[in-house]
Short mmCIF file of C-alpha atoms and ligand atoms in Angstrom, two decimals:
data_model
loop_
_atom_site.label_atom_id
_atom_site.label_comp_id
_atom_site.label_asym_id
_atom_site.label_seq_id
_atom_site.Cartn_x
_atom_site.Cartn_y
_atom_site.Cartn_z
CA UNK A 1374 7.53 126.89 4.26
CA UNK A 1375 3.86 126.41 4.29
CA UNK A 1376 1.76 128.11 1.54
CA UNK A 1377 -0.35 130.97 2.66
CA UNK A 1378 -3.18 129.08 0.58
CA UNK A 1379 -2.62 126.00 3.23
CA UNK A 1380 -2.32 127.87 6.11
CA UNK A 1381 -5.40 130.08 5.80
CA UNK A 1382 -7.28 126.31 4.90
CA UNK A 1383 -6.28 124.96 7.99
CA UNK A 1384 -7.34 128.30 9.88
CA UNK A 1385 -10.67 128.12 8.36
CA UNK A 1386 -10.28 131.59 7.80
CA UNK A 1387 -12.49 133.24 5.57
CA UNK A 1388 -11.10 135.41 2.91
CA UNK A 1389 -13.93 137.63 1.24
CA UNK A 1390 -14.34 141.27 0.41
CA UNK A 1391 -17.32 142.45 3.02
CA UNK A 1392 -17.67 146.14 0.70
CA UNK A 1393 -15.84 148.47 -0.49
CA UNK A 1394 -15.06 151.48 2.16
CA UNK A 1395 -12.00 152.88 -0.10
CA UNK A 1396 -11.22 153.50 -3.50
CA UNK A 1397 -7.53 153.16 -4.19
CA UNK A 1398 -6.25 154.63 -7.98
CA UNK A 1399 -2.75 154.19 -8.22
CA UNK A 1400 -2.10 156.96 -10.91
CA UNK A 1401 0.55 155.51 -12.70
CA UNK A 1402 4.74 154.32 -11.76
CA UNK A 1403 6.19 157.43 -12.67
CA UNK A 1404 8.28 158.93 -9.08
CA UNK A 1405 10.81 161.44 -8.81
CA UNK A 1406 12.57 159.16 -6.14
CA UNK A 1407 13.64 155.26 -7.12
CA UNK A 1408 13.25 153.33 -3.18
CA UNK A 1409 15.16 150.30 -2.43
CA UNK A 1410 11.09 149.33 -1.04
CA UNK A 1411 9.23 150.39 -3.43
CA UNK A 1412 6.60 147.67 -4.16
CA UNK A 1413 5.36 149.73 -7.69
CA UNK A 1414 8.94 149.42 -8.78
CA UNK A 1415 8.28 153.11 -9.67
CA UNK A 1416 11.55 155.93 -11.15
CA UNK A 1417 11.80 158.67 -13.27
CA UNK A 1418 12.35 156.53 -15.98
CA UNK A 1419 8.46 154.90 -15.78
CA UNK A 1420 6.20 156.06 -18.14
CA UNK A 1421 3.20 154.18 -17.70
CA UNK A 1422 0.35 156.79 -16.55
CA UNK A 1423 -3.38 156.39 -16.23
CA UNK A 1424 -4.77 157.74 -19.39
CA UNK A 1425 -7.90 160.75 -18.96
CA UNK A 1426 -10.29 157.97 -20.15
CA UNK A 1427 -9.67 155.63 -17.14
CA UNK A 1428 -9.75 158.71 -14.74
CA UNK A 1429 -13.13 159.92 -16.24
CA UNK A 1430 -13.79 155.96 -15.22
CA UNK A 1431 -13.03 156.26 -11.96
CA UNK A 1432 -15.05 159.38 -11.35
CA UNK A 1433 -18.14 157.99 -12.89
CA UNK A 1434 -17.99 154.25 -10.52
CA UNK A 1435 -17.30 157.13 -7.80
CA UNK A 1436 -20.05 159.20 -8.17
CA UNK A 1437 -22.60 155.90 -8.58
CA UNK A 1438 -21.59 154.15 -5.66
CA UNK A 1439 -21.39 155.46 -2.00
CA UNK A 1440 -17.90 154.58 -1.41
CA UNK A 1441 -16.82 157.18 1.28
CA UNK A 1442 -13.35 157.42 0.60
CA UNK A 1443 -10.74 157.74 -2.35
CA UNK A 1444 -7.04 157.00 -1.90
CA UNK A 1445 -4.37 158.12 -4.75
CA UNK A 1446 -1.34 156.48 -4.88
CA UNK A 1447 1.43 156.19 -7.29
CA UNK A 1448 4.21 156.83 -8.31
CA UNK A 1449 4.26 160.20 -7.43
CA UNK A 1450 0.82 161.01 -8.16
CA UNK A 1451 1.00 164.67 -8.18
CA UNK A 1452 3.27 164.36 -10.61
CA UNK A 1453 0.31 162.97 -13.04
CA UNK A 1454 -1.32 165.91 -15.74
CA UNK A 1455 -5.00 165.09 -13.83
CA UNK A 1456 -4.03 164.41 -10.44
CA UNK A 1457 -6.09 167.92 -9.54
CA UNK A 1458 -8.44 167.53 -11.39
CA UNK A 1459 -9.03 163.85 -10.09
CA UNK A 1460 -8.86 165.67 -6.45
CA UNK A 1461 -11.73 168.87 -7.72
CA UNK A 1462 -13.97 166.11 -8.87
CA UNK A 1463 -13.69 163.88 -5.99
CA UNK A 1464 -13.96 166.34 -3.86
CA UNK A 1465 -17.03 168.14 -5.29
CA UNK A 1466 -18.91 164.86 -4.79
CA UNK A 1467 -18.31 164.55 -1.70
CA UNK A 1468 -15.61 162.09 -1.05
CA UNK A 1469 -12.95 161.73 1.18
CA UNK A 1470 -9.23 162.18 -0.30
CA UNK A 1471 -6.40 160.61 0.94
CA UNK A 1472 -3.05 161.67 -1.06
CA UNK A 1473 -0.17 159.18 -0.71
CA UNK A 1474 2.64 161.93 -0.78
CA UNK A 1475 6.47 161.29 -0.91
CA UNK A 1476 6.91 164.93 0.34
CA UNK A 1477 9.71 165.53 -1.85
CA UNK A 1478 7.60 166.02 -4.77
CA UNK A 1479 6.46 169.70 -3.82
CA UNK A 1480 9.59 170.96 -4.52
CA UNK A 1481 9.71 168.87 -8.51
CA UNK A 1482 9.66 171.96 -10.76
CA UNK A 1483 5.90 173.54 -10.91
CA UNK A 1484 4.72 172.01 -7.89
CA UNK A 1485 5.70 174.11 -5.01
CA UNK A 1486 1.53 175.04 -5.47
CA UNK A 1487 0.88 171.62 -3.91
CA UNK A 1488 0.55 172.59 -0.12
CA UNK A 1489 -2.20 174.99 -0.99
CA UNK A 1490 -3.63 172.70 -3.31
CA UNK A 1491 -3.91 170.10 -0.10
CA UNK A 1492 -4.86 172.72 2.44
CA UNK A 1493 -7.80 174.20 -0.13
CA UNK A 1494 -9.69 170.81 -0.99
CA UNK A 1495 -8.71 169.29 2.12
CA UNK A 1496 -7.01 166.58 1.24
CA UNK A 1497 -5.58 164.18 3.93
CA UNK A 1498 -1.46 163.40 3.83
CA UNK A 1499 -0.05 160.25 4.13
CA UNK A 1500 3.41 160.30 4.04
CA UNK A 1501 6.44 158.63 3.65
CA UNK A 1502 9.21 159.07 6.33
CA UNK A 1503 10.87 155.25 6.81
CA UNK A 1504 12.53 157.33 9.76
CA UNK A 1505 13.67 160.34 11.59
CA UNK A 1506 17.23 159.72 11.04
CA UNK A 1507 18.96 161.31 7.89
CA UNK A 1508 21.08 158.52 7.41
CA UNK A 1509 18.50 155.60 7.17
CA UNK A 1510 16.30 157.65 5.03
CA UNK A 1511 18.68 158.70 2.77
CA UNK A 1512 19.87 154.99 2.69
CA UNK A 1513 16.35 153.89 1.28
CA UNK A 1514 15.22 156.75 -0.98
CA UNK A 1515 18.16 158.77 -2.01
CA UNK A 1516 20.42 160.96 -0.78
CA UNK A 1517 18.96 164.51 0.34
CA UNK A 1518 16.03 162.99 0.60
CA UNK A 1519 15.64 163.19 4.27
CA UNK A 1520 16.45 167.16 4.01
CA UNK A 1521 13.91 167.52 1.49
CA UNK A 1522 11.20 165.68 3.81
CA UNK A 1523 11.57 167.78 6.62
CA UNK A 1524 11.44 171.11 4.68
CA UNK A 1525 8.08 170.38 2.95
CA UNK A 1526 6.83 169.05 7.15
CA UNK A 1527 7.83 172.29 7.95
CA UNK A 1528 5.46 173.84 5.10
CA UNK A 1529 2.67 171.95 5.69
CA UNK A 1530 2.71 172.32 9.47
CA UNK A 1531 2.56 176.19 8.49
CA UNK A 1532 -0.53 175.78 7.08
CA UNK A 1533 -2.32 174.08 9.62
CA UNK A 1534 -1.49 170.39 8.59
CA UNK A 1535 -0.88 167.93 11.68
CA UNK A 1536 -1.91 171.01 14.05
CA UNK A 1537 -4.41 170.22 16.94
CA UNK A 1538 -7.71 170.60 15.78
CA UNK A 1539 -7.31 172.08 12.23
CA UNK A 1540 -8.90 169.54 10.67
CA UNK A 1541 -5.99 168.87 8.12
CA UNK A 1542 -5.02 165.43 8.64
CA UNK A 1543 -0.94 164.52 8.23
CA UNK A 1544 -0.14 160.93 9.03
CA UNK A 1545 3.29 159.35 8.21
CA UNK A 1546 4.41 156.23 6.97
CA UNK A 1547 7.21 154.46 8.59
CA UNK A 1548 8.59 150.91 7.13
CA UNK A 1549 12.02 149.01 8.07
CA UNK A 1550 15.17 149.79 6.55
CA UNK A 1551 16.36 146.30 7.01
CA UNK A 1552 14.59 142.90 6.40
CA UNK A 1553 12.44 142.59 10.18
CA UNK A 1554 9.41 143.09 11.30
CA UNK A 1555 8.75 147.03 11.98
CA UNK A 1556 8.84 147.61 15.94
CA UNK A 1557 5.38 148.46 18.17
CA UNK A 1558 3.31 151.42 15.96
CA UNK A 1559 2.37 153.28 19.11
CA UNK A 1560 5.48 153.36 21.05
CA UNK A 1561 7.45 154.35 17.67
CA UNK A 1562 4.53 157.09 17.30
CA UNK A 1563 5.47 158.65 20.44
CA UNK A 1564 9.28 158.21 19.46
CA UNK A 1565 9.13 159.70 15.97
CA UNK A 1566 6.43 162.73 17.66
CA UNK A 1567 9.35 163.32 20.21
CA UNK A 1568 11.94 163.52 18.20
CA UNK A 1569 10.87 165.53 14.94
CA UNK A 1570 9.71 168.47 17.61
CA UNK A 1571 12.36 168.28 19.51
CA UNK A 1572 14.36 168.67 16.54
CA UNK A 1573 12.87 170.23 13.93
CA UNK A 1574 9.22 171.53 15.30
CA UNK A 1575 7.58 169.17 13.33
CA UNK A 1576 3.81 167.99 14.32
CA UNK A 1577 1.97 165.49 12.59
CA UNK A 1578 -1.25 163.13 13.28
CA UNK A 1579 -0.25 159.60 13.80
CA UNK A 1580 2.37 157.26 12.29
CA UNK A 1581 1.18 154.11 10.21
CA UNK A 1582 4.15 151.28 10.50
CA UNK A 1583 4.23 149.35 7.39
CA UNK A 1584 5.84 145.84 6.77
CA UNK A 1585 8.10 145.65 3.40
CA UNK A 1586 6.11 143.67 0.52
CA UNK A 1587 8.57 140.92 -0.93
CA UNK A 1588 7.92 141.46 -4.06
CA UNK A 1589 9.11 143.27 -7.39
CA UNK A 1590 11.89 145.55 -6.67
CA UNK A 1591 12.20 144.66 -2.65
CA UNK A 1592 12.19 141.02 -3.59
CA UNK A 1593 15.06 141.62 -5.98
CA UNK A 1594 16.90 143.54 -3.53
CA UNK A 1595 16.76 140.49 -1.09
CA UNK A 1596 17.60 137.87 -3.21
CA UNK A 1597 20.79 139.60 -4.47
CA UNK A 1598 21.66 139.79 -0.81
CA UNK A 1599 20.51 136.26 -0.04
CA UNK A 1600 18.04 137.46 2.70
CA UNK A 1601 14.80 136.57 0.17
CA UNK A 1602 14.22 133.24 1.92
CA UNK A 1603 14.95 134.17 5.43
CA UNK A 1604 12.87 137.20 5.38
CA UNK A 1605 9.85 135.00 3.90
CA UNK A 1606 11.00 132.59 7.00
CA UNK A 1607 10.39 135.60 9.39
CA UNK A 1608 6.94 136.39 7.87
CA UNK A 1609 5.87 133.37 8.25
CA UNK A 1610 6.90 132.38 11.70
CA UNK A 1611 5.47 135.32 12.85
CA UNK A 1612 1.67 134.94 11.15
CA UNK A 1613 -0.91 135.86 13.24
CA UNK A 1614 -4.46 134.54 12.43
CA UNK A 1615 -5.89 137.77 14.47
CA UNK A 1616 -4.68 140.20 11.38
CA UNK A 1617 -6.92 138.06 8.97
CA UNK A 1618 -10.22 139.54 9.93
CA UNK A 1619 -8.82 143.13 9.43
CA UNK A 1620 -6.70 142.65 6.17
CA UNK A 1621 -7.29 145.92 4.04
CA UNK A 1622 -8.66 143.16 1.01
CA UNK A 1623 -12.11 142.95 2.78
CA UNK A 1624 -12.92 146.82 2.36
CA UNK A 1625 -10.81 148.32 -0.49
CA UNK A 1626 -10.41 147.51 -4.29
CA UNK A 1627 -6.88 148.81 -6.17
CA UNK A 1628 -7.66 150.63 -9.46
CA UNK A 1629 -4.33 150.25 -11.95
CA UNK A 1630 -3.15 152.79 -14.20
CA UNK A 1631 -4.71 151.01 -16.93
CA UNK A 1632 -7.94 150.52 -15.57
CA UNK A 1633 -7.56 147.19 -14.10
CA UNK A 1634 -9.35 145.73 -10.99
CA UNK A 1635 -7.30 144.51 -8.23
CA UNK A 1636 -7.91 143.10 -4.33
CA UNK A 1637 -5.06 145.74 -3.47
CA UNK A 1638 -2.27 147.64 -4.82
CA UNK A 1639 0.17 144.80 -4.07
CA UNK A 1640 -1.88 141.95 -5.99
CA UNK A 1641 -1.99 144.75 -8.65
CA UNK A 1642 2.23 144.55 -8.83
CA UNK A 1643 1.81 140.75 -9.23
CA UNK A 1644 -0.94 140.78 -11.82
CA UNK A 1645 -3.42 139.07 -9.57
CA UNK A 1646 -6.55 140.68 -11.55
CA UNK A 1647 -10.13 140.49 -9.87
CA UNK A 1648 -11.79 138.23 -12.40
CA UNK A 1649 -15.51 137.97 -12.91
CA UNK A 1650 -18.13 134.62 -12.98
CA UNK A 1651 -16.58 133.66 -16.48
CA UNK A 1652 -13.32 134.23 -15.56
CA UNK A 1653 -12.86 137.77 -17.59
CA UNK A 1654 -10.94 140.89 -15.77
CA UNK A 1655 -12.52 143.52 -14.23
CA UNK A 1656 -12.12 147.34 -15.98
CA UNK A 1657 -12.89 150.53 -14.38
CA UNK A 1658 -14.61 151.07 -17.48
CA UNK A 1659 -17.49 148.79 -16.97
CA UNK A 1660 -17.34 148.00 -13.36
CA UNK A 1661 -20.72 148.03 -11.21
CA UNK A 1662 -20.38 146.70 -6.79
CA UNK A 1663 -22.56 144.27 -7.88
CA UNK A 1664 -19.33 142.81 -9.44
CA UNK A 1665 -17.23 143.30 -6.37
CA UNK A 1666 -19.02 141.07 -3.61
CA UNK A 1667 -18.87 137.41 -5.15
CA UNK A 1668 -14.85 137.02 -6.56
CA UNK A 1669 -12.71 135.73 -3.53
CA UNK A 1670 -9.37 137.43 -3.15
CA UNK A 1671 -6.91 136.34 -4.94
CA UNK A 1672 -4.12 135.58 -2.17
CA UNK A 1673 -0.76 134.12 -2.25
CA UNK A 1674 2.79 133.60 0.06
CA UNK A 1675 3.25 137.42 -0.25
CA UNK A 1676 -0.18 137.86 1.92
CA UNK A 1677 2.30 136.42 4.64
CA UNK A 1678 3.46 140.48 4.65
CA UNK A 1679 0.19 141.76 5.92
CA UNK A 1680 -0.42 139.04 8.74
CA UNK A 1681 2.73 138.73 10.42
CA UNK A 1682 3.45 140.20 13.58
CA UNK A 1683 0.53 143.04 14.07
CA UNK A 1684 0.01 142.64 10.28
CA UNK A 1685 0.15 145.83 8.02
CA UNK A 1686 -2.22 147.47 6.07
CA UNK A 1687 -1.97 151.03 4.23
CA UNK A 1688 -3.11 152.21 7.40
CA UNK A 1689 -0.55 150.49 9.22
CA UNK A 1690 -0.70 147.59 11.64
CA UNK A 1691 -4.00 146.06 12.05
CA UNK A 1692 -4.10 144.86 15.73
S1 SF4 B 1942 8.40 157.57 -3.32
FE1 SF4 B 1942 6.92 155.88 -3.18
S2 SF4 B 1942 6.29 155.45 -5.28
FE2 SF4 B 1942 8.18 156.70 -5.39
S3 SF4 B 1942 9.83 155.17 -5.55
FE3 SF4 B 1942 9.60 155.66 -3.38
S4 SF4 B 1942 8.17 154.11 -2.57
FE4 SF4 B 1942 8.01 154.08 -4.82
S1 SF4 B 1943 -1.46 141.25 -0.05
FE1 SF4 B 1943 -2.57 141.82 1.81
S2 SF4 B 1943 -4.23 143.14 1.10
FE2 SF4 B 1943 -3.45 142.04 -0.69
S3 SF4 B 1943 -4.71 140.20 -0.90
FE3 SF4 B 1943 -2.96 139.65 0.38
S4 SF4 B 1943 -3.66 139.97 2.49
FE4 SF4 B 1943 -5.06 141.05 1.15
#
């Protein structure tokens, strides 16, 4: 297999952060749910959580820059004791916030205020559903967890979320059960948007189609199966140099739940730290965009995830 390193060289492709456009905190690893997928490696048995220091961090590089947009991810990172008040203060300044929901977590005891919560601050929903059949979902994230899903669609539908023209923005995450590529993002839009009315009166905004990281816990999960090497095989074949102008690395830096600077939340799984001229990390703490337009990124084979095929971004596919 050829190295991602050597086959970006031979592209001449450059690989630099052009700004930052969003913000992305991961909260901490603690989740109600424990998925096959999951890339954080995140269960109710995690304990790490961002600490009220590093979130007071966050909101003060916030409010100095003019970085539009804000993206909290997890974990479940509802489920963290400042998650609102991370949302109030964002808000307030006049960000964007994006809320990488599981949907299940509204009905974790003391939650069920959540879909108000949303609704009031107006916080945009990006949500898991790795399908519309109970079988495959249940298969990746637990059993009931499909049910579960669909009942908290249901209540944010209700209060305007995914309705035409409300303003209240629900967009869905879809990624493959199985070690492939996921299938065409628009024509499974209009698949999952006919089937979750048809079946459950269920609206939403747009599906994003994600491709599995192989790393941490997925990676595991492959090699026990022996499908590590031929999955990496499949990413590779299947680069496309038109994703690497539109990676999400060039306008978003990953915030860890200690504080630490990353090129993206994945990087941030592997310990791939922004470092700065003398080689040091990059805090929250201390961090200015001044910092944030000289260090390359920091790539490696697992970049082979987000250019293969229509590549795959936390927005979904990229071309
Ligand atoms: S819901 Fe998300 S964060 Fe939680 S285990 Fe599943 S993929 Fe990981
Ligand atoms: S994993 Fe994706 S987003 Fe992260 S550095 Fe590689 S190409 Fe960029």
């Amino acid at each position: 297999m050829q190295s991602f390193a050597d086959r970006i060289r031979s592209d001449g492709a450059q690989f630099r952060r052009r700004a930052v456009d969003i913000l992305q905190v991961n909260l901490g690893r603690y989740c109600n749910l424990a998925c096959i997928h999951c890339h954080v490696e995140s269960g109710p048995t995690r304990t790490e959580m961002m600490s009220r220091e590093n979130v007071d961090a966050v909101l003060c590089f916030l409010a100095s820059t003019d970085i539009p947009t804000l993206d909290i991810t997890g974990g479940a990172p509802e489920l963290h004791g400042d998650f609102d008040f991370l949302v109030e203060s964002a808000r307030q300044i006049g960000r964007r916030v994006m809320d990488r929901c599981n949907l299940t977590v509204i009905f974790e005891p003391g939650k069920n205020y959540l879909p108000e919560f949303f609704r009031r601050h107006h916080v945009e929903l990006i949500c898991s559903l790795p399908c519309y059949s109970l079988e495959n979902v249940d298969k990746q994230r637990g059993k009931g967890t499909f049910d579960s899903s669909i009942q908290a669609l249901k209540i944010f539908n209700r209060l305007g979320y995914g309705q035409p023209d409300s303003g209240l923005i629900l967009n869905l995450v879809y990624n493959p059960v199985g070690p492939h590529l996921p299938p065409a993002q628009e024509q499974l839009e209009q698949d999952y948007k006919r089937i979750l009315s048809e079946q459950f009166g269920i609206v939403f905004n747009h599906l994003f189609c994600l491709t599995n990281m192989p790393i941490t816990r997925y990676a595991t999960h492959l090699k026990l199966r022996g499908e590590y090497d031929p999955y990496m095989d499949l990413l590779e074949t299947n680069f496309n140099a038109r994703t690497l102008d539109q990676v999400m690395c060039h306008d978003l830096i990953s915030i860890g739940w200690d504080g630490w600077v990353y090129d993206c939340d994945f990087n941030q799984m592997l310990d791939l730290a922004i470092t700065g001229k003398n080689g040091q990390r990059l805090h929250i703490s201390s961090l200015s965009l001044a910092q944030l337009t000289q260090p390359a990124i920091k790539f490696g084979d697992h970049c082979y995830a987000c250019t293969a095929g229509s590549g795959s971004s936390c927005g979904g596919t990229l071309i």
